[in-house]
Short mmCIF file of C-alpha atoms and ligand atoms in Angstrom, two decimals:
data_model
loop_
_atom_site.label_atom_id
_atom_site.label_comp_id
_atom_site.label_asym_id
_atom_site.label_seq_id
_atom_site.Cartn_x
_atom_site.Cartn_y
_atom_site.Cartn_z
CA MET M 10 0.09 0.00 -0.06
CA LYS M 11 1.18 3.53 -0.88
CA LYS M 12 2.42 5.45 2.22
CA ASN M 13 1.12 9.00 2.75
CA ILE M 14 3.96 11.51 3.49
CA LEU M 15 2.91 14.90 4.66
CA ILE M 16 5.57 17.48 3.84
CA THR M 17 4.84 20.95 5.42
CA GLY M 18 6.41 24.21 3.94
CA GLY M 19 6.86 22.36 0.57
CA ALA M 20 6.28 25.50 -1.48
CA GLY M 21 9.34 27.30 0.06
CA PHE M 22 12.90 27.16 -0.67
CA ILE M 23 14.14 23.96 0.89
CA GLY M 24 10.71 22.29 1.09
CA SER M 25 10.43 22.59 -2.67
CA HIS M 26 13.69 20.65 -3.04
CA VAL M 27 12.54 18.06 -0.70
CA VAL M 28 9.08 17.61 -2.37
CA ARG M 29 10.82 17.16 -5.75
CA ARG M 30 13.29 14.74 -4.77
CA PHE M 31 10.72 12.58 -2.90
CA VAL M 32 8.00 12.70 -5.56
CA ASN M 33 10.41 11.73 -8.20
CA LYS M 34 12.41 9.06 -6.14
CA TYR M 35 9.58 7.44 -4.35
CA PRO M 36 6.59 6.62 -6.68
CA ASP M 37 5.26 4.41 -3.74
CA TYR M 38 4.75 7.44 -1.61
CA GLN M 39 1.81 9.88 -2.00
CA ILE M 40 3.41 13.07 -1.19
CA ILE M 41 0.97 15.64 0.43
CA ASN M 42 2.32 19.07 0.48
CA LEU M 43 0.81 21.50 2.99
CA ASP M 44 1.64 25.20 2.81
CA ALA M 45 -0.06 28.40 3.59
CA LEU M 46 1.50 30.15 0.75
CA THR M 47 2.98 33.00 2.73
CA TYR M 48 5.26 35.54 1.01
CA ALA M 49 7.92 32.77 1.12
CA GLY M 50 5.79 30.08 -0.57
CA ASN M 51 5.57 29.81 -4.44
CA LEU M 52 3.78 27.20 -6.44
CA ALA M 53 5.79 28.23 -9.36
CA ASN M 54 8.62 26.42 -7.56
CA LEU M 55 6.75 23.06 -8.02
CA ALA M 56 5.11 23.66 -11.39
CA ASP M 57 7.01 20.70 -12.96
CA LEU M 58 5.22 18.36 -10.50
CA GLU M 59 1.60 19.50 -10.99
CA SER M 60 0.82 16.44 -13.32
CA CYS M 61 2.45 13.83 -11.07
CA GLN M 62 0.17 11.18 -9.76
CA ASN M 63 1.87 10.67 -6.26
CA TYR M 64 1.85 14.50 -5.54
CA GLU M 65 -0.87 16.73 -4.19
CA PHE M 66 -0.95 20.20 -2.74
CA HIS M 67 -3.20 21.81 0.01
CA LYS M 68 -3.19 25.33 0.95
CA VAL M 69 -3.50 25.13 4.71
CA ASP M 70 -2.08 27.15 7.53
CA ILE M 71 -0.63 24.95 10.23
CA THR M 72 -1.79 27.13 12.89
CA ASN M 73 -5.28 26.27 11.98
CA ALA M 74 -5.88 22.93 13.97
CA THR M 75 -9.33 22.36 12.47
CA GLU M 76 -7.79 22.36 8.85
CA VAL M 77 -4.60 20.54 9.91
CA GLU M 78 -6.87 17.73 11.65
CA LYS M 79 -9.04 17.45 8.55
CA ILE M 80 -6.02 16.62 6.27
CA PHE M 81 -4.54 14.02 8.80
CA GLN M 82 -8.10 12.29 9.13
CA SER M 83 -9.03 12.48 5.56
CA LYS M 84 -5.52 11.22 4.22
CA LYS M 85 -4.34 8.77 6.84
CA ILE M 86 -0.70 10.19 7.37
CA ASP M 87 2.03 7.88 7.89
CA SER M 88 4.91 10.30 8.43
CA VAL M 89 5.50 14.09 8.56
CA ILE M 90 8.39 15.93 7.20
CA HIS M 91 7.89 19.32 9.03
CA LEU M 92 9.73 22.41 7.35
CA ALA M 93 6.92 25.09 7.43
CA ALA M 94 8.31 27.92 9.28
CA GLU M 95 8.81 31.81 9.26
CA SER M 96 12.43 31.46 8.46
CA HIS M 97 14.00 34.99 8.21
CA VAL M 98 16.14 36.19 11.19
CA ASP M 99 15.48 39.86 10.30
CA ARG M 100 11.83 39.43 10.00
CA SER M 101 11.85 37.76 13.33
CA ILE M 102 13.44 40.72 15.00
CA SER M 103 10.56 43.06 13.66
CA ASN M 104 7.62 40.66 14.28
CA PRO M 105 8.73 37.83 16.92
CA LEU M 106 4.88 36.88 17.55
CA GLU M 107 4.47 35.82 14.14
CA PHE M 108 7.46 33.44 14.54
CA VAL M 109 6.01 32.07 17.84
CA MET M 110 2.61 31.41 16.23
CA THR M 111 3.87 29.70 13.17
CA ASN M 112 7.18 27.87 14.51
CA VAL M 113 6.04 27.11 18.01
CA VAL M 114 2.12 26.98 18.04
CA GLY M 115 1.99 25.51 14.49
CA THR M 116 4.28 22.78 15.43
CA VAL M 117 2.42 21.85 18.44
CA ILE M 118 -0.59 21.76 16.46
CA LEU M 119 0.99 19.14 14.12
CA LEU M 120 2.34 17.21 16.73
CA ASN M 121 -1.12 16.74 18.29
CA ALA M 122 -2.48 15.91 14.92
CA PHE M 123 0.03 13.31 14.32
CA LYS M 124 -0.48 11.94 18.00
CA ALA M 125 -4.16 11.73 17.38
CA PHE M 126 -4.45 10.61 13.86
CA GLY M 127 -1.00 9.67 12.58
CA ASN M 128 0.57 6.33 12.20
CA ILE M 129 2.73 6.36 15.43
CA GLU M 130 3.11 2.61 14.98
CA SER M 131 5.61 2.74 12.16
CA GLY M 132 5.69 6.26 11.01
CA ARG M 133 7.72 9.40 12.24
CA PHE M 134 7.51 12.85 12.79
CA TYR M 135 10.64 14.63 11.27
CA HIS M 136 11.50 18.14 12.40
CA VAL M 137 13.61 20.11 10.07
CA SER M 138 15.55 22.56 12.42
CA THR M 139 18.51 24.93 12.35
CA ASP M 140 21.91 25.13 13.66
CA GLU M 141 20.90 28.54 15.12
CA VAL M 142 19.43 26.88 18.18
CA TYR M 143 23.06 26.39 19.43
CA GLY M 144 23.58 30.14 19.54
CA THR M 145 26.94 31.58 18.39
CA LEU M 146 30.67 30.37 18.07
CA GLY M 147 33.96 32.26 18.66
CA ASP M 148 36.78 31.77 16.26
CA GLU M 149 37.16 28.03 17.24
CA GLY M 150 35.01 24.91 17.43
CA LYS M 151 31.90 23.52 16.01
CA PHE M 152 28.38 22.73 16.95
CA THR M 153 27.90 19.14 17.82
CA GLU M 154 24.57 17.38 18.61
CA THR M 155 25.44 17.81 22.32
CA THR M 156 26.13 21.56 22.25
CA PRO M 157 23.76 23.20 24.69
CA TYR M 158 20.93 25.09 23.24
CA SER M 159 21.40 28.88 23.48
CA PRO M 160 19.40 30.70 20.89
CA ASN M 161 19.91 34.43 20.62
CA SER M 162 17.43 35.61 17.89
CA PRO M 163 13.55 35.40 18.23
CA TYR M 164 13.68 33.07 15.10
CA SER M 165 16.13 30.79 16.65
CA ALA M 166 14.39 30.85 20.05
CA SER M 167 11.04 29.71 18.28
CA LYS M 168 13.09 27.03 16.42
CA ALA M 169 14.76 25.79 19.74
CA SER M 170 11.23 25.87 21.37
CA SER M 171 9.85 23.78 18.71
CA ASP M 172 12.74 21.29 18.84
CA HIS M 173 11.91 20.95 22.61
CA PHE M 174 8.01 20.31 21.97
CA VAL M 175 9.00 17.67 19.36
CA ARG M 176 11.46 15.92 21.94
CA ALA M 177 8.95 16.37 24.70
CA TYR M 178 6.26 14.50 22.70
CA GLY M 179 8.66 11.92 22.11
CA GLU M 180 9.14 11.41 26.02
CA THR M 181 5.75 12.06 27.23
CA TYR M 182 3.50 10.26 24.61
CA HIS M 183 6.16 8.08 22.92
CA LEU M 184 5.77 9.95 19.68
CA PRO M 185 8.34 8.53 17.20
CA PHE M 186 10.58 11.61 15.92
CA VAL M 187 13.74 12.55 14.47
CA ILE M 188 15.31 16.19 14.37
CA SER M 189 17.99 17.57 12.16
CA ASN M 190 19.70 21.03 12.54
CA CYS M 191 21.39 22.34 9.50
CA SER M 192 23.60 25.29 8.73
CA ASN M 193 22.91 27.87 5.88
CA ASN M 194 21.50 26.76 2.57
CA TYR M 195 22.33 28.21 -0.72
CA GLY M 196 20.62 27.22 -4.11
CA SER M 197 17.92 27.85 -6.58
CA HIS M 198 14.28 29.15 -5.51
CA GLN M 199 15.60 30.93 -2.20
CA PHE M 200 13.62 34.08 -1.48
CA PRO M 201 15.89 37.27 -2.07
CA GLU M 202 15.62 38.52 1.41
CA LYS M 203 18.43 35.85 2.26
CA LEU M 204 22.05 37.03 1.80
CA ILE M 205 22.91 35.29 -1.55
CA PRO M 206 19.82 35.72 -3.65
CA LEU M 207 19.67 39.29 -2.38
CA MET M 208 23.02 40.22 -3.31
CA ILE M 209 22.65 38.68 -6.75
CA HIS M 210 19.41 40.56 -7.51
CA ASN M 211 21.02 43.93 -6.29
CA ILE M 212 24.34 43.23 -8.39
CA LYS M 213 22.11 42.59 -11.34
CA ASN M 214 20.30 45.95 -10.90
CA ASN M 215 23.32 47.85 -9.92
CA LYS M 216 21.98 48.55 -6.38
CA PRO M 217 24.17 48.92 -3.12
CA LEU M 218 25.16 45.43 -1.57
CA PRO M 219 24.28 45.97 2.24
CA VAL M 220 26.76 44.06 4.17
CA TYR M 221 25.92 44.09 7.93
CA GLY M 222 28.53 45.45 10.34
CA LYS M 223 32.04 44.69 9.17
CA GLY M 224 31.14 41.70 7.20
CA GLU M 225 33.29 39.56 9.53
CA ASN M 226 30.37 37.08 10.53
CA VAL M 227 30.94 33.42 9.38
CA ARG M 228 28.33 31.06 8.05
CA ASP M 229 28.82 27.51 6.96
CA TRP M 230 27.13 27.17 3.62
CA LEU M 231 25.27 23.86 2.40
CA TRP M 232 23.89 23.40 -1.22
CA VAL M 233 20.13 23.03 -0.76
CA ASN M 234 20.02 19.71 -2.82
CA ASP M 235 22.67 18.40 -0.35
CA HIS M 236 20.43 19.25 2.45
CA ALA M 237 17.48 17.59 0.84
CA ALA M 238 19.67 14.37 0.29
CA ALA M 239 20.54 14.51 3.91
CA ILE M 240 16.87 14.85 4.87
CA ASP M 241 15.93 11.85 2.65
CA VAL M 242 18.79 9.82 4.49
CA VAL M 243 17.87 10.90 8.00
CA PHE M 244 14.08 10.27 7.29
CA HIS M 245 14.66 6.72 6.05
CA HIS M 246 17.55 5.57 8.36
CA GLY M 247 17.98 8.08 11.21
CA LYS M 248 17.45 6.41 14.64
CA LEU M 249 14.13 7.48 16.33
CA SER M 250 14.63 10.25 19.23
CA GLU M 251 18.03 11.27 17.66
CA THR M 252 19.20 14.60 16.41
CA TYR M 253 21.63 14.85 13.39
CA ASN M 254 23.69 17.99 12.58
CA ILE M 255 23.86 18.74 8.85
CA GLY M 256 26.59 21.05 7.31
CA GLY M 257 28.72 21.85 4.63
CA ASN M 258 32.34 22.00 6.41
CA ASN M 259 32.20 25.29 4.35
CA GLU M 260 32.94 28.26 6.23
CA TRP M 261 32.89 32.00 4.84
CA LYS M 262 33.21 35.47 6.13
CA ASN M 263 30.15 37.24 4.77
CA ILE M 264 32.46 39.94 3.15
CA ASP M 265 34.72 37.12 1.47
CA LEU M 266 31.58 35.31 0.05
CA VAL M 267 30.07 38.76 -1.19
CA LYS M 268 33.46 39.64 -2.89
CA LYS M 269 33.47 36.15 -4.55
CA LEU M 270 29.93 36.51 -5.95
CA CYS M 271 30.81 40.01 -7.17
CA GLU M 272 33.80 38.50 -9.21
CA ILE M 273 31.81 35.75 -10.57
CA MET M 274 28.95 37.97 -11.48
CA ASP M 275 31.41 40.43 -13.28
CA ARG M 276 32.56 37.58 -15.54
CA LYS M 277 29.04 36.37 -16.09
CA LEU M 278 27.65 39.72 -16.93
CA GLY M 279 30.52 40.69 -18.97
CA ARG M 280 31.40 43.62 -16.64
CA THR M 281 34.98 44.91 -16.05
CA LYS M 282 36.63 43.02 -13.11
CA GLY M 283 35.95 44.98 -9.74
CA ASP M 284 32.81 46.64 -11.03
CA SER M 285 30.39 44.86 -8.93
CA GLU M 286 32.61 45.06 -5.67
CA LYS M 287 32.21 48.85 -5.78
CA LEU M 288 28.57 48.40 -4.95
CA ILE M 289 29.51 46.87 -1.48
CA THR M 290 28.13 49.15 1.35
CA TYR M 291 28.76 48.49 4.92
CA VAL M 292 25.40 49.03 7.00
CA THR M 293 24.13 49.00 10.56
CA ASP M 294 24.64 45.45 11.84
CA ARG M 295 21.73 43.20 12.63
CA ALA M 296 20.56 43.25 16.38
CA GLY M 297 22.15 40.20 18.31
CA HIS M 298 24.14 39.03 15.14
CA ASP M 299 25.56 35.65 15.66
CA PHE M 300 29.23 35.75 14.97
CA ARG M 301 29.95 32.26 13.67
CA TYR M 302 28.28 29.09 12.82
CA ALA M 303 29.98 25.87 12.02
CA ILE M 304 28.64 22.37 12.11
CA ASP M 305 30.30 19.02 12.98
CA ALA M 306 28.34 16.75 10.72
CA SER M 307 30.36 13.65 11.77
CA LYS M 308 27.62 11.83 13.21
CA LEU M 309 25.49 12.07 10.11
CA GLU M 310 28.76 11.08 7.88
CA THR M 311 29.68 8.06 9.84
CA GLU M 312 26.41 6.67 11.02
CA LEU M 313 24.29 7.24 7.86
CA GLY M 314 27.02 7.60 5.31
CA TRP M 315 25.73 11.03 4.02
CA THR M 316 28.37 13.58 2.43
CA PRO M 317 27.84 16.81 0.24
CA SER M 318 27.62 15.83 -3.47
CA VAL M 319 29.38 19.04 -4.65
CA ASN M 320 32.05 21.36 -3.63
CA PHE M 321 31.22 25.01 -3.11
CA ASP M 322 32.60 26.21 -6.33
CA GLN M 323 30.27 23.75 -8.25
CA GLY M 324 27.24 24.46 -6.12
CA PHE M 325 27.65 28.41 -6.18
CA GLU M 326 28.27 28.51 -9.95
CA ARG M 327 25.16 26.53 -10.49
CA THR M 328 23.30 28.76 -8.05
CA ILE M 329 24.14 31.95 -9.66
CA ASP M 330 23.39 30.58 -13.23
CA TRP M 331 19.99 29.38 -11.96
CA TYR M 332 19.17 32.96 -10.76
CA LEU M 333 20.50 34.74 -14.18
CA GLU M 334 18.47 32.00 -16.48
CA ASN M 335 15.41 32.47 -14.33
CA GLU M 336 14.91 36.20 -14.36
CA GLU M 337 11.03 35.96 -14.59
CA TRP M 338 11.05 34.14 -11.18
CA LEU M 339 13.27 36.69 -9.60
CA THR M 340 11.18 39.44 -11.12
CA ASN M 341 7.96 38.02 -9.90
CA VAL M 342 8.95 37.60 -6.36
CA THR M 343 10.76 40.92 -6.20
CA SER M 344 7.73 43.09 -7.35
CA GLY M 345 4.87 44.20 -5.14
CA ASN M 346 5.37 43.48 -1.28
CA TYR M 347 9.05 42.80 -1.68
CA GLN M 348 9.64 46.45 -2.49
CA LEU M 349 7.89 47.47 0.72
CA TYR M 350 9.91 44.90 2.68
CA TYR M 351 13.18 46.07 1.26
CA GLN M 352 12.31 49.77 1.97
CA LYS M 353 11.33 48.97 5.48
CA MET M 354 14.47 46.71 6.31
CA TYR M 355 17.21 48.79 4.67
CA GLU M 356 15.90 52.59 4.34
CA ASN M 357 16.93 53.22 8.23
CA ARG M 358 20.24 51.27 8.05
CA GLU M 359 23.04 53.82 8.17
CA THR M 360 25.97 53.48 5.98
CA LEU M 361 29.03 52.96 8.13
P1 NAD C 20 11.15 29.45 3.34
O1 NAD C 20 10.86 30.82 4.25
O2 NAD C 20 11.76 29.50 2.09
O3 NAD C 20 9.79 28.59 3.32
C1 NAD C 20 8.91 28.46 4.33
C2 NAD C 20 7.76 27.69 3.88
O4 NAD C 20 6.79 27.62 4.84
C3 NAD C 20 6.81 28.73 2.70
O5 NAD C 20 6.47 27.91 1.66
C4 NAD C 20 5.72 29.13 3.48
O6 NAD C 20 4.51 29.58 2.62
C5 NAD C 20 5.38 28.04 4.53
N1 NAD C 20 4.86 28.53 5.68
C6 NAD C 20 5.21 29.56 6.57
N2 NAD C 20 4.15 29.78 7.54
C7 NAD C 20 3.35 28.68 7.22
C8 NAD C 20 2.11 28.40 8.05
N3 NAD C 20 1.72 28.99 9.19
N4 NAD C 20 1.60 27.26 7.61
C9 NAD C 20 1.84 26.66 6.51
N5 NAD C 20 3.00 26.93 6.01
C10 NAD C 20 3.69 27.88 6.17
O7 NAD C 20 12.13 28.68 4.27
P2 NAD C 20 13.27 27.58 4.13
O8 NAD C 20 14.49 28.74 4.06
O9 NAD C 20 12.85 26.69 3.09
O10 NAD C 20 13.33 26.69 5.44
C11 NAD C 20 12.57 25.52 5.51
C12 NAD C 20 12.79 25.15 6.87
O11 NAD C 20 14.28 24.69 7.19
C13 NAD C 20 12.43 26.02 8.02
O12 NAD C 20 11.93 25.34 9.09
C14 NAD C 20 13.68 26.51 8.63
O13 NAD C 20 13.82 26.84 9.91
C15 NAD C 20 14.74 25.39 8.14
N6 NAD C 20 16.11 25.64 7.89
C16 NAD C 20 16.39 26.59 7.03
C17 NAD C 20 17.71 26.69 6.60
C18 NAD C 20 18.22 27.66 5.58
O14 NAD C 20 19.24 27.97 5.35
N7 NAD C 20 17.29 28.44 4.90
C19 NAD C 20 18.65 25.97 7.22
C20 NAD C 20 18.46 25.20 8.43
C21 NAD C 20 16.93 24.99 8.59
O1 DAU C 21 22.04 28.83 9.88
C1 DAU C 21 20.80 28.24 9.42
C2 DAU C 21 20.01 29.58 9.14
O2 DAU C 21 20.53 30.20 8.06
C3 DAU C 21 18.62 29.24 8.88
O3 DAU C 21 17.91 28.69 10.02
C4 DAU C 21 17.64 30.54 8.57
O4 DAU C 21 16.31 30.15 8.23
C5 DAU C 21 18.41 31.21 7.35
O5 DAU C 21 17.78 32.46 6.94
C6 DAU C 21 19.83 31.39 7.53
O6 DAU C 21 20.00 32.45 8.70
P1 DAU C 21 21.02 33.77 8.66
O7 DAU C 21 20.67 34.81 9.30
O8 DAU C 21 22.34 33.19 8.63
O9 DAU C 21 20.88 33.85 6.93
P2 DAU C 21 20.76 35.36 5.98
O10 DAU C 21 20.94 35.01 4.60
O11 DAU C 21 19.79 36.14 6.59
O12 DAU C 21 22.27 36.11 6.37
C7 DAU C 21 23.53 35.41 6.26
C8 DAU C 21 24.60 36.26 6.72
O13 DAU C 21 24.61 37.60 5.82
C9 DAU C 21 24.36 36.83 8.19
O14 DAU C 21 25.52 36.98 8.87
C10 DAU C 21 23.65 38.25 7.99
C11 DAU C 21 24.24 38.59 6.70
N1 DAU C 21 23.54 39.58 5.87
C12 DAU C 21 22.25 39.25 5.49
C13 DAU C 21 21.57 40.05 4.64
C14 DAU C 21 20.02 39.65 4.14
C15 DAU C 21 24.15 40.81 5.29
O15 DAU C 21 25.26 41.14 5.65
N2 DAU C 21 23.21 41.49 4.60
C16 DAU C 21 22.18 41.22 4.47
O16 DAU C 21 21.38 42.03 3.55
#
């Protein structure tokens, strides 16, 4: 019999890659994509799957318990891969409550529905989470699965809280679960509020490139398709009640990453070397800006045999090419409300 797998947030950046992978790779699964289509959700990300028999989409807000329960009851859900979330740190600083509602309350509503109507005998609830729950690192060291939680932003506090609820449901109600905590993703279909697509969009349009503070903060970047592959492995082979860290072993200072991007964009756009770099503008730092993230993914690598499939140069080139080749996608998502968001987020940032 077909297994019904509910994927939440499947119209977003990472979710769309996970949905595509599962629909194409597992014809014996019915993939049920449940997404509220917020500003970050976009069905154009999944247009190629519309005619697939083992795929269906439902526009549902996970904070709506009645609607969520209806789906669980009518579809007999075996397992959940939960990605739906408010995901942008800067937005969480402006509006923390929205993050509590979706990321905490929404997760608890899904847990309740899975407990009441899901296949808790042989299915599992997989919470896709972030390395930001561990807080920030200094110059040395990496986050492991035993690093204490110490979230610094409203976003990471909401994700830490939802991780705790998932674990608590495991202990209290014996709900089968698994959690993964991943570092920064890059790749196609990422909403251009995040560093890389925002910079690509601005370079193309000759707009200033707003680097927060001195640009010294460090992130560990992973190609989104490799995150989707890791999710596949953890979903199928991860031990219940365990956490797995996922990362690219690929640390970059923001300013070095932006300079590398400028160099590649100059080449691809036929500009003189150094032209795009002139757009770099240092602006007021993000409040509570975590200094450095770095993931130790050795548990996932040794226990489940996952490693990234591409190196950064390959993944980064492919990513840049995708945004240049999909001008219409970028134009669509940056029209309308994006302009208002951009104005609000960046107009009061002083140039340093
Ligand atoms: P995203 O913002 O691109 O997509 C989020 C998706 O969730 C969108 O499709 C949106 O419509 C949907 N959504 C939001 N609120 C909803 C609600 N109330 N009900 C139903 N759907 C709702 O996010 P992303 O970057 O793809 O991240 C996906 C998940 O992975 C999140 O849980 C995030 O915390 C986690 N994560 C992201 C990264 C990263 O680098 N982007 C890294 C590690 C973990
Ligand atoms: O580590 C995983 C997390 O990575 C995910 O859980 C989050 O959902 C995801 O948004 C991402 O969080 P970051 O805050 O690290 O990503 P962002 O792309 O917003 O910023 C990356 C770095 O670039 C960060 O140090 C802030 C900086 N930055 C960002 C923007 C948008 C700038 O300097 N200028 C900018 O305009």
